[in-house]
XYZ file of C-alpha atoms in Angstrom:
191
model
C 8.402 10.341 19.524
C 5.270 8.630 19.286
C 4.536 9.566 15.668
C 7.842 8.833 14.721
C 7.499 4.871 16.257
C 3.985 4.728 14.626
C 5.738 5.633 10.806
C 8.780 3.455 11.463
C 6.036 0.667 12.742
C 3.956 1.161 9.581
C 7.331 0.688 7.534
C 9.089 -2.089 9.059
C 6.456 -3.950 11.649
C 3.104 -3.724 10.395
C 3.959 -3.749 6.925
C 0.902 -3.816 4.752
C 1.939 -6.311 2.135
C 4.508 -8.420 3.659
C 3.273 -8.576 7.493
C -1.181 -7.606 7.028
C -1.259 -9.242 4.125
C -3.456 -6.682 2.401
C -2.213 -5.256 -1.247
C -1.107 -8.540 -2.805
C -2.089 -8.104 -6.282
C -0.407 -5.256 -7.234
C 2.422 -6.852 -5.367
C 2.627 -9.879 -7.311
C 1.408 -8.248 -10.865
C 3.542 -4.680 -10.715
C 6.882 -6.054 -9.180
C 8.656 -7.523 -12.441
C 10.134 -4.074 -13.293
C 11.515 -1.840 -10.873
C 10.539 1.087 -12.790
C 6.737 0.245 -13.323
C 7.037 -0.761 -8.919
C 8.315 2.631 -8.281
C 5.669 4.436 -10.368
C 2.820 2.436 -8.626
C 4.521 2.738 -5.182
C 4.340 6.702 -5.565
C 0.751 5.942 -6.754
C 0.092 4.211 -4.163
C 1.383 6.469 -1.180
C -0.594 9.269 -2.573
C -3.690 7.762 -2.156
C -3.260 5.852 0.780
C -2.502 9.507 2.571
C -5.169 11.279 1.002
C -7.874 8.537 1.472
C -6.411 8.400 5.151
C -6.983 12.539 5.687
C -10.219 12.512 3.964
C -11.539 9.353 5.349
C -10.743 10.699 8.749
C -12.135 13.813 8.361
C -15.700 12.324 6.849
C -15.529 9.624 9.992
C -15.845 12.478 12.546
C -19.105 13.459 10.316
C -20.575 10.301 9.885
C -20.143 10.007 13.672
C -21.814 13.453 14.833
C -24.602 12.285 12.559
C -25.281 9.167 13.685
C -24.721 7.498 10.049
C -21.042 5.645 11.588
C -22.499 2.229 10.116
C -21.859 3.866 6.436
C -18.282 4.414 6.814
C -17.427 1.625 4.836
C -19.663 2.603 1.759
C -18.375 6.175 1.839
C -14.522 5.155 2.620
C -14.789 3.174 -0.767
C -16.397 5.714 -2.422
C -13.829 8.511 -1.434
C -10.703 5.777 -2.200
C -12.268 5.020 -5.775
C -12.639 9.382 -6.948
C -8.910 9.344 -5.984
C -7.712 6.654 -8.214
C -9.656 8.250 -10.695
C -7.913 11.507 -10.001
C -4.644 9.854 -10.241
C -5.398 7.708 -13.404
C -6.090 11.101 -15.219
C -3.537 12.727 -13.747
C -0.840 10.144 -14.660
C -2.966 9.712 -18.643
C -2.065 13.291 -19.057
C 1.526 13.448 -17.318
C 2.989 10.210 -18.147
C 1.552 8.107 -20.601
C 4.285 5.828 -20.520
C 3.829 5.274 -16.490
C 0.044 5.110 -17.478
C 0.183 2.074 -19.896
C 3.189 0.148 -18.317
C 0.848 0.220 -14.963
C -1.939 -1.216 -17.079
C -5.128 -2.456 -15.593
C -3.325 -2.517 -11.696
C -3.524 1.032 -11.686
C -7.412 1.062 -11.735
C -7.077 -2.041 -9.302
C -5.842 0.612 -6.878
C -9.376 0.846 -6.300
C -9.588 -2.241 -4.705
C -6.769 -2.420 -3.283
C -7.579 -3.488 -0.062
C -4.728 -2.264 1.786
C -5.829 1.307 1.407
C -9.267 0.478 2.752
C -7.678 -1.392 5.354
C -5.361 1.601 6.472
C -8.260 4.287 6.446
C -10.534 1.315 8.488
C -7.427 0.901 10.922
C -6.712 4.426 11.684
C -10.461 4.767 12.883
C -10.034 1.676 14.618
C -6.605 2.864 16.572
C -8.373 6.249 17.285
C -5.475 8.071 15.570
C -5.756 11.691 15.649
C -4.939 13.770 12.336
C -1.346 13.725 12.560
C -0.929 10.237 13.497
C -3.097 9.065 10.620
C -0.966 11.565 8.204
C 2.152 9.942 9.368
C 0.871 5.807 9.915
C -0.282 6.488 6.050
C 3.080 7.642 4.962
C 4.564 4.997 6.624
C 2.089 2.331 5.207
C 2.405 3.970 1.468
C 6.191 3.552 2.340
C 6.420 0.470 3.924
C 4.502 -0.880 0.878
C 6.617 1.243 -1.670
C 9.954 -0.637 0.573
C 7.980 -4.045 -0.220
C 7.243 -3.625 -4.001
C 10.508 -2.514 -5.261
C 13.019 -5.044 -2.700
C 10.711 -7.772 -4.544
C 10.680 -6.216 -7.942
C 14.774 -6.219 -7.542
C 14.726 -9.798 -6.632
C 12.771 -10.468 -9.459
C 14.385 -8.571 -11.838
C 17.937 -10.717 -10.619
C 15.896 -13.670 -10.758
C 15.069 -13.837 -14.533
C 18.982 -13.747 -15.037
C 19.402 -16.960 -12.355
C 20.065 -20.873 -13.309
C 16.677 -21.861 -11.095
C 15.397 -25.563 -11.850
C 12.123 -25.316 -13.846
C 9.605 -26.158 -11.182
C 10.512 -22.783 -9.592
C 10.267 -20.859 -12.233
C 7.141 -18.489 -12.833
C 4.427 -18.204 -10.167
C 6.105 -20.891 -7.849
C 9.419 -19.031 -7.751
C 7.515 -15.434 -7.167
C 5.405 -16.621 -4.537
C 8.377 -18.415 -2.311
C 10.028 -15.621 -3.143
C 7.600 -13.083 -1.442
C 7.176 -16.075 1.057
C 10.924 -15.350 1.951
C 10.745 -11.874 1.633
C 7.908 -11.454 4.565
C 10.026 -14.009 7.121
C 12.707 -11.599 6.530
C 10.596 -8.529 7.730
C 9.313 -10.667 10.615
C 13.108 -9.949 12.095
C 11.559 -6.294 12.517
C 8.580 -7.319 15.164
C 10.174 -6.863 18.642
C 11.608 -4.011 16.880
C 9.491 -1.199 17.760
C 7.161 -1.191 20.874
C 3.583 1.124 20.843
């Protein structure tokens, strides 16, 4: 039950993009097509859960050698080969994917929810299969995020909205409303 309330948490509670904060620039530069939202969403989930596995796995390392105060360094290092692994992978499998995710698919790299979510399962002494599962929910949760607000978007260009809203201004009260709505979810789920 536990790992179940820690994946629906990581969806609906702790929600990387719209409750953490962390991930906003893919967020606001990938979410005016649905299609190019759901190709970086599966992106996105991928490497969150294999940074998480592999980041946990080199943590118990770094700590049985002493070197814990390099976790960062290597975390970044491990979250970078994978969106190079993906950004070859996707070259050669869907080109079209490839250039509609443009330069936000290398920004992966710095994405700093990803860091964030390998950082906080450490932090919440997760064991493997609760990291496995808070990084599914977390690559879902921001997956949920990124296509609702690419939707509302996409309606959006089609709506009579007074000029001063249009563009940036419109996007980011849009995303502004978007994360009040998900704060409904908070006494939601207890840990």
């Amino acid at each position: 039950m536990k790992i179940f309330l820690i994946f629906m948490s990581a969806i609906l509670v702790n929600n990387f993009v719209l409750q953490r904060f962390l991930g906003i620039c893919p967020f606001l530069g990938v979410s005016k097509k649905i299609d190019t939202a759901v190709g970086m969403s599966l992106a996105v989930i991928f490497v969150m859960v294999l940074a998480s596995v592999i980041t946990w796995l080199l943590n118990g390392l770094l700590v049985l050698m002493g070197l814990s105060f390099l976790k960062t360094i290597v975390f970044i290092l491990v979250i970078a080969s994978l969106v190079q692994f993906v950004e070859i992978f996707l070259k050669k499998v869907s080109p079209g994917l490839y250039e509609a995710l443009g330069i936000f698919l290398p920004l992966i790299t710095t994405n700093c929810a990803i860091l964030g979510l390998a950082l906080l399962n450490i932090q919440n002494n997760y064991g493997l299969l609760e990291t496995i599962f808070n990084s599914l929910g977390a690559g879902f949760g921001f997956g949920l995020a990124l296509i609702l607000f690419a939707g509302i978007r996409e309606q959006l260009d089609f709506a009579d909205i007074p000029k001063p809203f249009k563009g940036l201004a419109g996007t980011l009260i849009t995303a502004g409303i978007l994360s009040m709505a998900f704060v409904g979810f908070s006494g939601m789920i207890k840990l």
